[in-house]
PDB file of C-alpha atoms in Angstrom:
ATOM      1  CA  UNK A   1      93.624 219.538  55.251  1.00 94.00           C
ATOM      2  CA  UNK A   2      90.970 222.042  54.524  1.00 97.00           C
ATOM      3  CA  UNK A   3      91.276 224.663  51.950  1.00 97.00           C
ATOM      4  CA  UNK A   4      88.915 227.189  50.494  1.00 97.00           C
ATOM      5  CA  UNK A   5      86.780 225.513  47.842  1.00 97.00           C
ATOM      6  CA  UNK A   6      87.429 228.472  45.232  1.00 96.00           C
ATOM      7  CA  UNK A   7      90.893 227.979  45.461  1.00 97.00           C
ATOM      8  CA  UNK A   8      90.518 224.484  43.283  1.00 98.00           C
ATOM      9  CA  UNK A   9      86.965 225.364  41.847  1.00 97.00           C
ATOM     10  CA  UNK A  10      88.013 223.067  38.484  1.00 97.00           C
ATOM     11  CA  UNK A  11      89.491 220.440  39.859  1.00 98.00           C
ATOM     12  CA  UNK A  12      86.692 220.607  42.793  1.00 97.00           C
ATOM     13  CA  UNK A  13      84.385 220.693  39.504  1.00 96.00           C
ATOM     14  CA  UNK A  14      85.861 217.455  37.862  1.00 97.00           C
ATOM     15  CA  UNK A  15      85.531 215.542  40.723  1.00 96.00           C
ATOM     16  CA  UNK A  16      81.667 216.655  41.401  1.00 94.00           C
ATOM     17  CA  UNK A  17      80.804 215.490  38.283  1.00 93.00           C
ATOM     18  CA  UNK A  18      82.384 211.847  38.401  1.00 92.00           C
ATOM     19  CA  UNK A  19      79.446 211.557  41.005  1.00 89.00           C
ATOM     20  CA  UNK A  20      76.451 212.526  39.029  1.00 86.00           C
ATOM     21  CA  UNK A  21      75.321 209.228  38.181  1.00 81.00           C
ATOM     22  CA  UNK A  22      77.088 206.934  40.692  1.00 84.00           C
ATOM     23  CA  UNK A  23      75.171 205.092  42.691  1.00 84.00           C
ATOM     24  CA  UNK A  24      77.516 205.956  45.652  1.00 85.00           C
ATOM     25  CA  UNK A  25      76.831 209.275  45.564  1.00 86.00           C
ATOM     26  CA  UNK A  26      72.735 209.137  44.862  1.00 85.00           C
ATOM     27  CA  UNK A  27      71.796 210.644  48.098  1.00 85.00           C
ATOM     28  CA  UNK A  28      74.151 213.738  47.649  1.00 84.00           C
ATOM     29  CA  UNK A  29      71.470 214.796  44.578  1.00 75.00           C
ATOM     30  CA  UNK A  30      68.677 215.510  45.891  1.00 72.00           C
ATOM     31  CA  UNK A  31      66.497 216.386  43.048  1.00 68.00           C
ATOM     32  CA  UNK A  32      64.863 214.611  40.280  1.00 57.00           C
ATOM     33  CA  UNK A  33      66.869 216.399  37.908  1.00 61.00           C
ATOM     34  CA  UNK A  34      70.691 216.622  38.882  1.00 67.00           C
ATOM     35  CA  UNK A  35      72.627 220.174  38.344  1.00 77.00           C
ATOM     36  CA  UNK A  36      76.099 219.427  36.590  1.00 83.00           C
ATOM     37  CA  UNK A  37      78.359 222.295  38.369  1.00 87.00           C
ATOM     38  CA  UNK A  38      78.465 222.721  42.135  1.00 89.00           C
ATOM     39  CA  UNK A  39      77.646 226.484  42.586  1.00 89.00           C
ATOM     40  CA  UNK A  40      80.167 228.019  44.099  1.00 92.00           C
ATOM     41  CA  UNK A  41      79.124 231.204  46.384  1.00 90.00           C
ATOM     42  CA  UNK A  42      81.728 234.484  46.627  1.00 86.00           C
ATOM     43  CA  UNK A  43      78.678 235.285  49.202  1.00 89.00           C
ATOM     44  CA  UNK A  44      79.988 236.322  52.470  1.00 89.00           C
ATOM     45  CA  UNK A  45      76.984 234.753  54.683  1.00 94.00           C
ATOM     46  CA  UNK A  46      78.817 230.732  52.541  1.00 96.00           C
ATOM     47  CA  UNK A  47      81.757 229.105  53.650  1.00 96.00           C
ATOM     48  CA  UNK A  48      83.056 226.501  51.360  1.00 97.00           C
ATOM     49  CA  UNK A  49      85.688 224.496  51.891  1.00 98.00           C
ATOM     50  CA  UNK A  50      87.431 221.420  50.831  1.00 98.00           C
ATOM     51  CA  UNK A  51      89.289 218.371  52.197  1.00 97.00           C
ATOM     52  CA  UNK A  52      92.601 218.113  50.417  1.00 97.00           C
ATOM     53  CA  UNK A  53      94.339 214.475  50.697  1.00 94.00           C
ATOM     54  CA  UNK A  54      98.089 214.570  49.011  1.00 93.00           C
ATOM     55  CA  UNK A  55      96.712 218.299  47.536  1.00 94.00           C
ATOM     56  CA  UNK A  56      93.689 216.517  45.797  1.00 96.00           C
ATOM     57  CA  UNK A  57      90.540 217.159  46.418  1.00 97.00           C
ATOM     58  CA  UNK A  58      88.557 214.675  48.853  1.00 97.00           C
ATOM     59  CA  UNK A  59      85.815 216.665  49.516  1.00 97.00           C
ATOM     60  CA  UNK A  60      83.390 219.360  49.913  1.00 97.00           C
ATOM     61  CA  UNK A  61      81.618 221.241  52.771  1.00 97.00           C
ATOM     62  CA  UNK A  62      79.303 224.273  52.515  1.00 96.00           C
ATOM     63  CA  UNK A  63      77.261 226.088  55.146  1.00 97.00           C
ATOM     64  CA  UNK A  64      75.006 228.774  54.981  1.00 97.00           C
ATOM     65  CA  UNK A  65      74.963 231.133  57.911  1.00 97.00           C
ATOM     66  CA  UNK A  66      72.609 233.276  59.450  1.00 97.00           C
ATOM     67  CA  UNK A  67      74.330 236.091  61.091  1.00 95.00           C
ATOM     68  CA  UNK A  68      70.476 236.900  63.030  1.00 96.00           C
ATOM     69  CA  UNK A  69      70.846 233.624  64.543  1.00 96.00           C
ATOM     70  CA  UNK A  70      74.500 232.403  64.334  1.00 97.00           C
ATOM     71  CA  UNK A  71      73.241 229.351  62.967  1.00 98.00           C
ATOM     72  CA  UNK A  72      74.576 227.288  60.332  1.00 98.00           C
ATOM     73  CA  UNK A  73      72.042 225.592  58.119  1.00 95.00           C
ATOM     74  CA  UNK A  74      72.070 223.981  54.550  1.00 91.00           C
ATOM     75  CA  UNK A  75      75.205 221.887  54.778  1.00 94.00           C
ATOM     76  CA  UNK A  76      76.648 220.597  52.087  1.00 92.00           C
ATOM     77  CA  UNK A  77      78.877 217.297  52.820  1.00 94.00           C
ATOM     78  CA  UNK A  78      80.194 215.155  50.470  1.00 94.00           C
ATOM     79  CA  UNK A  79      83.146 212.506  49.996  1.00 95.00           C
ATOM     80  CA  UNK A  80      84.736 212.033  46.645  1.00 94.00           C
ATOM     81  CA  UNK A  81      87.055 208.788  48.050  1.00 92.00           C
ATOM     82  CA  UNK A  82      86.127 205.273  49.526  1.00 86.00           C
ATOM     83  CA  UNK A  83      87.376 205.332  53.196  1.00 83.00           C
ATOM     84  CA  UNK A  84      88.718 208.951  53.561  1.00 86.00           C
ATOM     85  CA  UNK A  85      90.461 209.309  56.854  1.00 92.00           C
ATOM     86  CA  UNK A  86      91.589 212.712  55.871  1.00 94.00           C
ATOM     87  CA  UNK A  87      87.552 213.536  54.565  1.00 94.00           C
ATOM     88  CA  UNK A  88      86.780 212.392  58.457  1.00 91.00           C
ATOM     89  CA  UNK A  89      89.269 214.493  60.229  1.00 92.00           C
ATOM     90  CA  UNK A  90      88.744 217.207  57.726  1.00 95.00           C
ATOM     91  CA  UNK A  91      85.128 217.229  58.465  1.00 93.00           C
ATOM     92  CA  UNK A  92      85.483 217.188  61.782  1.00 91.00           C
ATOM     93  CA  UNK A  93      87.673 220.441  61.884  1.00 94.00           C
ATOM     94  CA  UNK A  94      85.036 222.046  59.658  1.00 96.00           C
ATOM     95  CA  UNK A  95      82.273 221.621  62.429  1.00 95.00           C
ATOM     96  CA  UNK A  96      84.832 222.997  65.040  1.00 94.00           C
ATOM     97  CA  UNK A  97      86.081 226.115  62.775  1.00 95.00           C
ATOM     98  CA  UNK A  98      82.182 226.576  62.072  1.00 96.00           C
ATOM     99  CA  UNK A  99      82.342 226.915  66.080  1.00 96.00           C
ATOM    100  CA  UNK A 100      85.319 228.468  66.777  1.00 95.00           C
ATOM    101  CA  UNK A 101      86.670 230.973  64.012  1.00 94.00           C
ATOM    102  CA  UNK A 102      83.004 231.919  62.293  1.00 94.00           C
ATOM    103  CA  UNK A 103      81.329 232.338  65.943  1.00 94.00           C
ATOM    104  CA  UNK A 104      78.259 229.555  65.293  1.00 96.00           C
ATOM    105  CA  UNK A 105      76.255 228.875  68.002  1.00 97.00           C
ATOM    106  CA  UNK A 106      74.474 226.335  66.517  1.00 97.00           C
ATOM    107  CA  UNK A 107      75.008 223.851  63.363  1.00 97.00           C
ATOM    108  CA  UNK A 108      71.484 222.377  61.737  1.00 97.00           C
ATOM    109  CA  UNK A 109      72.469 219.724  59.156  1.00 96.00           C
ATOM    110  CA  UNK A 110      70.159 217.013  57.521  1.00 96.00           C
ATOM    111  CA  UNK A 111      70.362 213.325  55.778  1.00 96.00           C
ATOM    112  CA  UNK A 112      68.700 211.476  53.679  1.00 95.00           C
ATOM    113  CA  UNK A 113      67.470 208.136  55.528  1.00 96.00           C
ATOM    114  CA  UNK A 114      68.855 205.160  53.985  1.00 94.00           C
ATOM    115  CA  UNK A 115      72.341 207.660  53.115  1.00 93.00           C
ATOM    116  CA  UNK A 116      75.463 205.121  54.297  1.00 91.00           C
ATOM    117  CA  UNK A 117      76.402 208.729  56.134  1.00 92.00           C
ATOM    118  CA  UNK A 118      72.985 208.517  58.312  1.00 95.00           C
ATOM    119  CA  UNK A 119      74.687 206.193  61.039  1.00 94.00           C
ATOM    120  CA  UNK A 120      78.155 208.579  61.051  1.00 91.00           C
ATOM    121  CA  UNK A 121      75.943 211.272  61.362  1.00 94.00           C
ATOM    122  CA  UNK A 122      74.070 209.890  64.229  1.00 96.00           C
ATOM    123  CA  UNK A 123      77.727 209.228  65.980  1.00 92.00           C
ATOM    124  CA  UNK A 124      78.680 212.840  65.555  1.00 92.00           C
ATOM    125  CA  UNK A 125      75.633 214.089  67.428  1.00 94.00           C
ATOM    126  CA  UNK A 126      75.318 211.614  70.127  1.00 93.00           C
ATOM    127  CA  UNK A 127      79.089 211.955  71.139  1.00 91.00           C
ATOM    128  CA  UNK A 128      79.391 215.420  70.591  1.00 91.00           C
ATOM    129  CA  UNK A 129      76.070 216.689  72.186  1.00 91.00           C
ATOM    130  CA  UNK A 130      73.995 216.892  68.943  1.00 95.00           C
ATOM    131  CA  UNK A 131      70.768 215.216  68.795  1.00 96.00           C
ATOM    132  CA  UNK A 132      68.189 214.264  65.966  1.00 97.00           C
ATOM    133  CA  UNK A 133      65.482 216.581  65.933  1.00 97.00           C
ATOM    134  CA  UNK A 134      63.388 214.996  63.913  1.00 97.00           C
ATOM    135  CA  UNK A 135      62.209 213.373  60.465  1.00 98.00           C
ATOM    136  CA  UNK A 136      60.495 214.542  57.241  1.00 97.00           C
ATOM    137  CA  UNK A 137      58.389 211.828  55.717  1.00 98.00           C
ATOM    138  CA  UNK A 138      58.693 212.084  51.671  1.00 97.00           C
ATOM    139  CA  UNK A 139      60.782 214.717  52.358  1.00 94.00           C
ATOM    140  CA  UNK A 140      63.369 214.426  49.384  1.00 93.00           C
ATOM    141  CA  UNK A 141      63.397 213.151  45.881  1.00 90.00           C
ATOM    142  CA  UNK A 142      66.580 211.437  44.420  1.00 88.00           C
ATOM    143  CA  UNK A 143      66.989 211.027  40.459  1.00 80.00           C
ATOM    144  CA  UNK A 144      65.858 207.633  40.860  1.00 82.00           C
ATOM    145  CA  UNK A 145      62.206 209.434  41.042  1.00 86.00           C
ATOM    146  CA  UNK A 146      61.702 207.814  44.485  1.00 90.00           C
ATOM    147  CA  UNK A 147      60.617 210.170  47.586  1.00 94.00           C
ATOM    148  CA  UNK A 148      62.792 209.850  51.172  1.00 95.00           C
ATOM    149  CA  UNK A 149      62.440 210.786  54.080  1.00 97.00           C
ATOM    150  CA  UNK A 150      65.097 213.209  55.721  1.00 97.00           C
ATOM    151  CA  UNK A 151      66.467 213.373  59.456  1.00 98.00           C
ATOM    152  CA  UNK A 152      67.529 216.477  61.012  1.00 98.00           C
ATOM    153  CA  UNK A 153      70.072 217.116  63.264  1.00 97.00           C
ATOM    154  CA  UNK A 154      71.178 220.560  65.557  1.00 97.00           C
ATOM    155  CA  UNK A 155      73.961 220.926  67.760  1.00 97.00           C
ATOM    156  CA  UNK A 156      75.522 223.569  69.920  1.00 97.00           C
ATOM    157  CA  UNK A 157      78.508 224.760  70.325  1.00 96.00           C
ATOM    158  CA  UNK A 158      78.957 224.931  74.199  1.00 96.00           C
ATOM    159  CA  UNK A 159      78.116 221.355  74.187  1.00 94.00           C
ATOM    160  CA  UNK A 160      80.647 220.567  70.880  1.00 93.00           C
ATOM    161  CA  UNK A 161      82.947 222.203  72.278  1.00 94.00           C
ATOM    162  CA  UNK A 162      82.974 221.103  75.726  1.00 92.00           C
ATOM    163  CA  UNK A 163      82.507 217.311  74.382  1.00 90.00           C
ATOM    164  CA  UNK A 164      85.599 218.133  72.582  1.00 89.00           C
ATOM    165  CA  UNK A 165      87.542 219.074  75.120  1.00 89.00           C
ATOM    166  CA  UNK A 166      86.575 215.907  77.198  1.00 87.00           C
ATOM    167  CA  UNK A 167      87.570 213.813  74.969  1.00 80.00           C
ATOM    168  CA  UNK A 168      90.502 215.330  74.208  1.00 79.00           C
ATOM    169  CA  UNK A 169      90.145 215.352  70.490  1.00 71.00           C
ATOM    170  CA  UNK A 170      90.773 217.208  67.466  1.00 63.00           C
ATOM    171  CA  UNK A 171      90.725 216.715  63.998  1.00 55.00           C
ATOM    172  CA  UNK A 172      93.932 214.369  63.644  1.00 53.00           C
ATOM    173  CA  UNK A 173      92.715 212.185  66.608  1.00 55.00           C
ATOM    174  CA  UNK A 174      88.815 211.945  65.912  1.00 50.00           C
ATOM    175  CA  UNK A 175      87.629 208.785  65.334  1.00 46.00           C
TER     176      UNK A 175
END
């Protein structure tokens, strides 16, 4: 179930930093040096949420959104638990309410190649009429000191939608 993130910021907290220095979560920091709070953003033009399982946080999702474009860039995705059904679903809905309740025409997201996410990813956009836009060499650098490149996705919302709706999925059914 999503919630708004501010609504458990210290528990939400706790959990972020149990992944500072896992190996799990690497490609979530991006930067040599890792920041020990996630920032949370009272910020109109940010939507955080998370993904409660059993009322405990699962996970976090953040977009940015440009109201000159309708676009929502800079996201923000990350799983706290080891095969989260509820994080999938949840994640799911959070692309459609990007769609459907905050009026997004169009969601630009990123991963780091090599990111165990990177082939889920890829799933998303090919079956719900995203595509891969193209790669950064040495785009990102992880605390390991190492440089990686990044892939970037887009995808629309006619086409989400409409993929959606052939399928005849939603959040609780998504696989």
């Amino acid at each position: 179930m999503l919630d708004l993130a501010i609504n458990h910021e210290e528990e939400l907290q706790a959990r972020y930093r149990e992944t500072l220095f896992s190996d799990k979560h690497r490609y979530y920091h991006r930067f040599s040096t890792v920041g020990y709070f996630l920032e949370l953003s009272l910020a109109s033009d940010v939507i955080q949420m998370v993904s409660l399982d059993d009322g405990k946080v699962g996970g976090f999702f953040s977009a940015n959104i440009n109201r000159e474009t309708d676009t929502a860039y800079n996201l923000n995705i990350i799983n706290f638990n080891d095969r989260n059904p509820v994080f999938t679903a949840d994640l799911f809905d959070f692309f459609i309410l990007l769609f459907t309740r905050f009026g997004i025409e169009r969601i630009v997201w990123d991963v780091i190649v090599g990111n165990p996410a990177e082939s889920f990813y890829d799933r998303i956009a090919e079956n719900y009429g995203g595509r891969v836009v193209g790669f950064f060499r040495n785009e990102a650098r992880l605390y390991d000191g190492r440089l990686y490149d990044v892939k970037y996705y887009e995808m629309y919302r006619d086409q989400a939608l409409q993929a959606v709706r052939d399928k005849g999925v939603d959040g609780s059914s998504y696989r």
